[in-house]
Every structure is written in structure tokens, then in C-alpha cells.
Amino acid sequence: MGALAGRTALVTGASRGIGRGIAERLGRDGARVGVHYGRNEAAAKETVAAIEAAGGSAFAIGVELGLPGDAEALWEEFDRHADGVDVLVNNAGIGTSSALGQIDEEEYDRVFAVNVKAPHFIVKRGLGRLRDGGRVINISSGLARTAAMPDLMAYSMTKGALDVFTRDLSKVLGPRGITVNSVAPGIIDTDNTAELLHGTEGGWAQAAALSALGRVGETADVADVVAFLASDGGRWVTGSWVDATGGSLT
């Protein structure tokens, strides 16, 4: 029996990258996993298939975030597959933003709608579905606390807002035994960082040098931290910001 046997998880943005790694790990731990995706249905089905091939159970939910009514639509789709959730991972997000001199109001509003507003209302609309003793895990970023990267200012601001949400939500949900934490990755090898790591000369070496461990992170490095917080072993950790940057902030 896995650590999450009999529990249901929902991971937003789980069709690829860090989200897929988290979904697959929670599936291996025994959870039935809702694999949310925005547009790439084929990728989400691949994630579901991978979970099932490893002996787990999963289902796909397709709802584009950042639009009016997105949270309600997501839960309506979820309700077709499950009657409650034990682990909610707010992972979906826009992973970049234009610099101050280039960003316009439309892009600014979009990145905040997906990265901040969506998780806020997904939780709000999901309170009746989230079981007592459950887990909420928000995927933040090392950029919320590390040295400034002004070219990603708006993106970094969204993650700072998400961390405040984590802190305050832990007090709201604590009486129900629900823990709430932020997990902050550094540079992880995904399609979102492909240009930096693989398309830039010396990019991989520069990224590896940022970590105290001297390597670039993998999705499993983040997924394993999330899995701990989702398990009974993480029961006494709440309201925390967990550094999963491989020592990039030291």
C-alpha cells in the first residue's frame, strides 16, 4: 500500500514538466490523480497513461485557467470523476513574463490571472470538496526570494503573492487539519527551460553552477518534496516556504 492509498489528488498543469512529475509521483504513492491541463489534451493523456502503466489510477481534466469562471469549470469537470479531494497541488502557471519596459497590461493581467487569481479561486471553490486532514501545496519559485531578476519582474511578483496566500491560508485551514505549503523550485530541466539550458551556449553549465549541489534540477527533485508534504510525514509542516532550488539561494 502506498503512502497515499485511498486518497485523491488534483494537480493543475500536470500534462508536462514539473506538474507531470508531481502527478506521476503521487500516482506511484497510491493516490488517484486528477491530471489537469489547459490546452494540450494529448500530453495530459500521456501523463494519465504513464500513471496507469505504473499501476496507478488517473483521469484528465481540461480547463483553461486565467479566464472568467475557470475555477468553477475545473471543479465541475473534477466532480464527474471524484467526490472529494485530499491533495490539491496548484502547479499550473505562466513561467515567464516580459521585462518592465516591454510588458503591456494585457500580459500583466494574464500572468496574474493564471498564477495568482486561479489558485486563489480554485481553493475557494474547492473548500467543500477538500477533505479534513488534506493538503494544499502551491508551486512557487526561488525567484520569490532570491537575488532580483528584473527581466522576470511580473512573474516573480506572482510567486510572492502566492507565498502570502500560502501563509495566510494555512491559518484558515489549520482548524480542519489541512496543511498548506509552498514549494519553490529553482532551474529545472523542462520544456519551459529548454531554450536556456539547451539553446544557449554554456547555459547548462551556468545553471548547474547556481546550485550548491552543482547540477541542474530534475522534475523528480521537486516531485519528491511535494510527495513528502502530501504524506503523513508532512503532517506538522504548514505555512512554510520550502526551498527546492538545490541550494541556489545559499
Coordinates of N, CA, C and O in Angstrom, one line a residue, residues 12-14 16 18-19 36-39 63-67 70 90-99 103-119 122 139-144 151-160 162 185 190-193:
T12 N -2.8 20.7 -10.9 CA -3.1 21.6 -12.1 C -1.8 21.7 -12.9 O -0.7 21.6 -12.4
G13 N -2.0 21.9 -14.2 CA -0.8 22.0 -15.1 C 0.0 20.7 -15.1 O 1.2 20.8 -15.1
A14 N -0.7 19.6 -15.1 CA 0.0 18.3 -14.9 C 0.3 17.5 -16.2 O 0.8 16.4 -16.2
R16 N 2.7 18.2 -18.4 CA 4.1 18.3 -18.7 C 4.9 18.9 -17.6 O 4.4 19.4 -16.6
I18 N 7.1 20.0 -14.5 CA 7.1 19.7 -13.0 C 5.7 19.1 -12.6 O 5.7 18.2 -11.8
G19 N 4.7 19.6 -13.2 CA 3.3 19.1 -12.9 C 3.2 17.6 -13.2 O 2.6 16.9 -12.5
H36 N -4.8 17.8 -14.5 CA -5.4 19.0 -15.2 C -4.5 19.5 -16.3 O -3.3 19.5 -16.2
Y37 N -5.1 19.9 -17.4 CA -4.4 20.6 -18.5 C -5.2 21.8 -19.0 O -6.4 21.8 -18.8
G38 N -4.5 22.7 -19.6 CA -5.1 23.9 -20.2 C -5.5 23.6 -21.6 O -6.7 23.8 -22.0
R39 N -4.6 23.2 -22.5 CA -4.8 23.1 -23.9 C -4.3 21.8 -24.5 O -4.9 21.3 -25.5
V63 N -9.4 22.3 -18.6 CA -10.0 23.6 -18.4 C -8.9 24.7 -18.5 O -7.8 24.6 -17.8
E64 N -9.0 25.7 -19.4 CA -8.0 26.7 -19.5 C -8.2 27.7 -18.3 O -9.3 28.2 -18.1
L65 N -7.1 27.9 -17.6 CA -7.1 28.9 -16.5 C -6.8 30.3 -16.9 O -6.3 30.5 -18.0
G66 N -7.2 31.2 -16.1 CA -7.0 32.6 -16.4 C -8.2 33.3 -17.1 O -8.1 34.4 -17.5
L67 N -9.3 32.5 -17.2 CA -10.5 33.1 -17.8 C -11.6 33.1 -16.8 O -11.6 32.4 -15.8
D70 N -13.1 30.1 -14.5 CA -12.2 28.9 -14.7 C -12.3 27.9 -13.5 O -12.3 26.7 -13.7
N90 N -1.5 23.3 -6.6 CA -1.6 24.4 -7.5 C -0.3 24.6 -8.2 O 0.6 25.3 -7.8
N91 N -0.1 23.9 -9.4 CA 1.1 24.0 -10.1 C 1.0 24.8 -11.4 O 2.0 25.4 -11.8
A92 N -0.1 24.8 -12.0 CA -0.3 25.5 -13.3 C 0.1 27.0 -13.2 O -0.2 27.6 -12.2
G93 N 0.9 27.4 -14.2 CA 1.3 28.8 -14.2 C 2.0 29.2 -15.5 O 2.5 28.3 -16.2
I94 N 2.0 30.5 -15.7 CA 2.8 31.0 -16.8 C 4.2 31.2 -16.3 O 4.4 31.9 -15.3
G95 N 5.2 30.6 -16.9 CA 6.5 30.5 -16.3 C 7.5 31.7 -16.7 O 8.6 31.6 -16.4
T96 N 6.9 32.7 -17.3 CA 7.8 33.8 -17.7 C 7.0 35.1 -17.8 O 5.8 35.0 -17.7
S97 N 7.7 36.2 -18.0 CA 7.0 37.5 -18.3 C 8.0 38.4 -18.9 O 9.2 38.3 -18.8
S98 N 7.5 39.4 -19.7 CA 8.3 40.4 -20.3 C 8.9 41.3 -19.3 O 8.3 41.5 -18.2
A99 N 10.0 42.0 -19.6 CA 10.6 42.9 -18.7 C 9.7 44.2 -18.6 O 8.8 44.4 -19.4
I103 N 6.5 44.8 -21.1 CA 5.2 44.2 -20.7 C 4.1 45.2 -20.9 O 4.2 46.4 -20.5
D104 N 3.0 44.7 -21.4 CA 1.8 45.6 -21.5 C 0.7 45.1 -20.5 O 0.9 44.1 -19.8
E105 N -0.3 45.8 -20.4 CA -1.3 45.5 -19.4 C -2.0 44.1 -19.6 O -2.3 43.4 -18.7
E106 N -2.2 43.8 -20.9 CA -2.8 42.5 -21.2 C -1.9 41.3 -20.7 O -2.5 40.4 -20.1
E107 N -0.6 41.4 -21.0 CA 0.3 40.3 -20.5 C 0.3 40.3 -19.0 O 0.3 39.2 -18.3
Y108 N 0.4 41.5 -18.4 CA 0.5 41.6 -16.9 C -0.8 40.9 -16.3 O -0.7 40.1 -15.3
D109 N -2.0 41.3 -16.8 CA -3.2 40.8 -16.3 C -3.3 39.3 -16.5 O -3.8 38.5 -15.6
R110 N -2.8 38.8 -17.6 CA -2.8 37.4 -17.9 C -2.0 36.5 -16.9 O -2.4 35.5 -16.4
V111 N -0.7 37.0 -16.7 CA 0.1 36.2 -15.8 C -0.4 36.2 -14.4 O -0.3 35.2 -13.6
F112 N -1.0 37.3 -13.9 CA -1.6 37.3 -12.6 C -2.9 36.5 -12.5 O -3.1 35.9 -11.5
A113 N -3.6 36.5 -13.6 CA -4.9 35.7 -13.6 C -4.6 34.2 -13.5 O -5.3 33.5 -12.8
V114 N -3.5 33.8 -14.2 CA -3.2 32.3 -14.1 C -2.4 32.0 -12.9 O -2.7 30.9 -12.2
N115 N -1.5 32.8 -12.5 CA -0.5 32.4 -11.4 C -1.1 32.7 -10.0 O -0.6 32.1 -9.1
V116 N -2.0 33.7 -9.9 CA -2.4 34.1 -8.6 C -3.9 33.9 -8.4 O -4.4 33.3 -7.5
K117 N -4.7 34.5 -9.3 CA -6.2 34.5 -9.2 C -6.7 33.1 -9.3 O -7.6 32.7 -8.5
A118 N -6.2 32.3 -10.3 CA -6.7 31.0 -10.4 C -6.5 30.1 -9.2 O -7.5 29.5 -8.7
P119 N -5.3 30.0 -8.6 CA -5.1 29.2 -7.4 C -6.0 29.7 -6.3 O -6.6 28.8 -5.5
I122 N -9.6 28.5 -7.1 CA -9.6 27.1 -7.1 C -9.8 26.6 -5.7 O -10.6 25.7 -5.4
I139 N 3.0 25.6 -5.9 CA 4.3 25.7 -6.5 C 4.7 27.1 -6.8 O 4.2 27.8 -7.6
S140 N 5.7 27.5 -6.0 CA 6.2 28.9 -6.0 C 7.4 28.9 -6.9 O 7.5 28.2 -7.9
S141 N 8.4 29.7 -6.6 CA 9.7 29.8 -7.3 C 10.8 30.4 -6.4 O 10.5 31.2 -5.6
G142 N 12.0 29.9 -6.7 CA 13.1 30.5 -6.0 C 13.2 32.0 -6.2 O 13.8 32.8 -5.4
L143 N 12.7 32.5 -7.4 CA 12.7 33.9 -7.7 C 11.9 34.8 -6.8 O 12.1 36.0 -6.7
A144 N 11.1 34.2 -6.0 CA 10.3 35.0 -5.0 C 11.2 35.5 -3.9 O 10.8 36.4 -3.2
D151 N 14.2 41.2 -15.3 CA 13.6 40.8 -16.6 C 12.3 39.9 -16.4 O 11.5 39.8 -17.3
L152 N 12.2 39.3 -15.2 CA 11.1 38.5 -14.9 C 10.3 39.1 -13.7 O 9.7 38.3 -13.0
M153 N 10.2 40.3 -13.7 CA 9.6 41.0 -12.5 C 8.2 40.6 -12.3 O 7.8 40.2 -11.1
A154 N 7.3 40.7 -13.3 CA 5.9 40.4 -13.1 C 5.7 38.9 -12.6 O 4.9 38.6 -11.7
Y155 N 6.5 38.0 -13.3 CA 6.4 36.6 -12.9 C 6.8 36.4 -11.4 O 6.1 35.7 -10.7
S156 N 7.9 37.0 -11.0 CA 8.4 36.9 -9.7 C 7.4 37.5 -8.7 O 7.2 36.9 -7.6
M157 N 6.7 38.6 -9.0 CA 5.7 39.1 -8.2 C 4.5 38.2 -8.0 O 4.0 38.1 -6.8
T158 N 4.2 37.4 -9.0 CA 3.0 36.5 -8.8 C 3.4 35.4 -7.8 O 2.6 35.0 -7.0
K159 N 4.7 35.0 -7.8 CA 5.1 33.9 -6.9 C 5.1 34.5 -5.4 O 4.9 33.8 -4.5
G160 N 5.5 35.7 -5.3 CA 5.5 36.4 -4.0 C 4.1 36.4 -3.4 O 3.8 36.2 -2.3
L162 N 1.7 34.4 -4.3 CA 1.3 33.0 -4.0 C 1.8 32.6 -2.6 O 1.1 31.8 -1.9
P185 N 10.8 25.6 -6.6 CA 11.9 25.1 -7.4 C 12.9 26.2 -7.9 O 12.5 27.4 -7.9
T190 N 13.0 21.2 -17.9 CA 11.7 21.0 -18.5 C 11.7 21.7 -19.9 O 12.6 22.4 -20.3
D191 N 10.6 21.5 -20.6 CA 10.5 22.2 -21.9 C 10.4 23.7 -21.7 O 10.7 24.5 -22.6
N192 N 10.0 24.2 -20.5 CA 9.9 25.6 -20.2 C 11.3 26.3 -20.1 O 11.5 27.5 -20.3
T193 N 12.3 25.5 -19.7 CA 13.7 26.0 -19.6 C 14.6 25.5 -20.7 O 15.8 25.7 -20.6

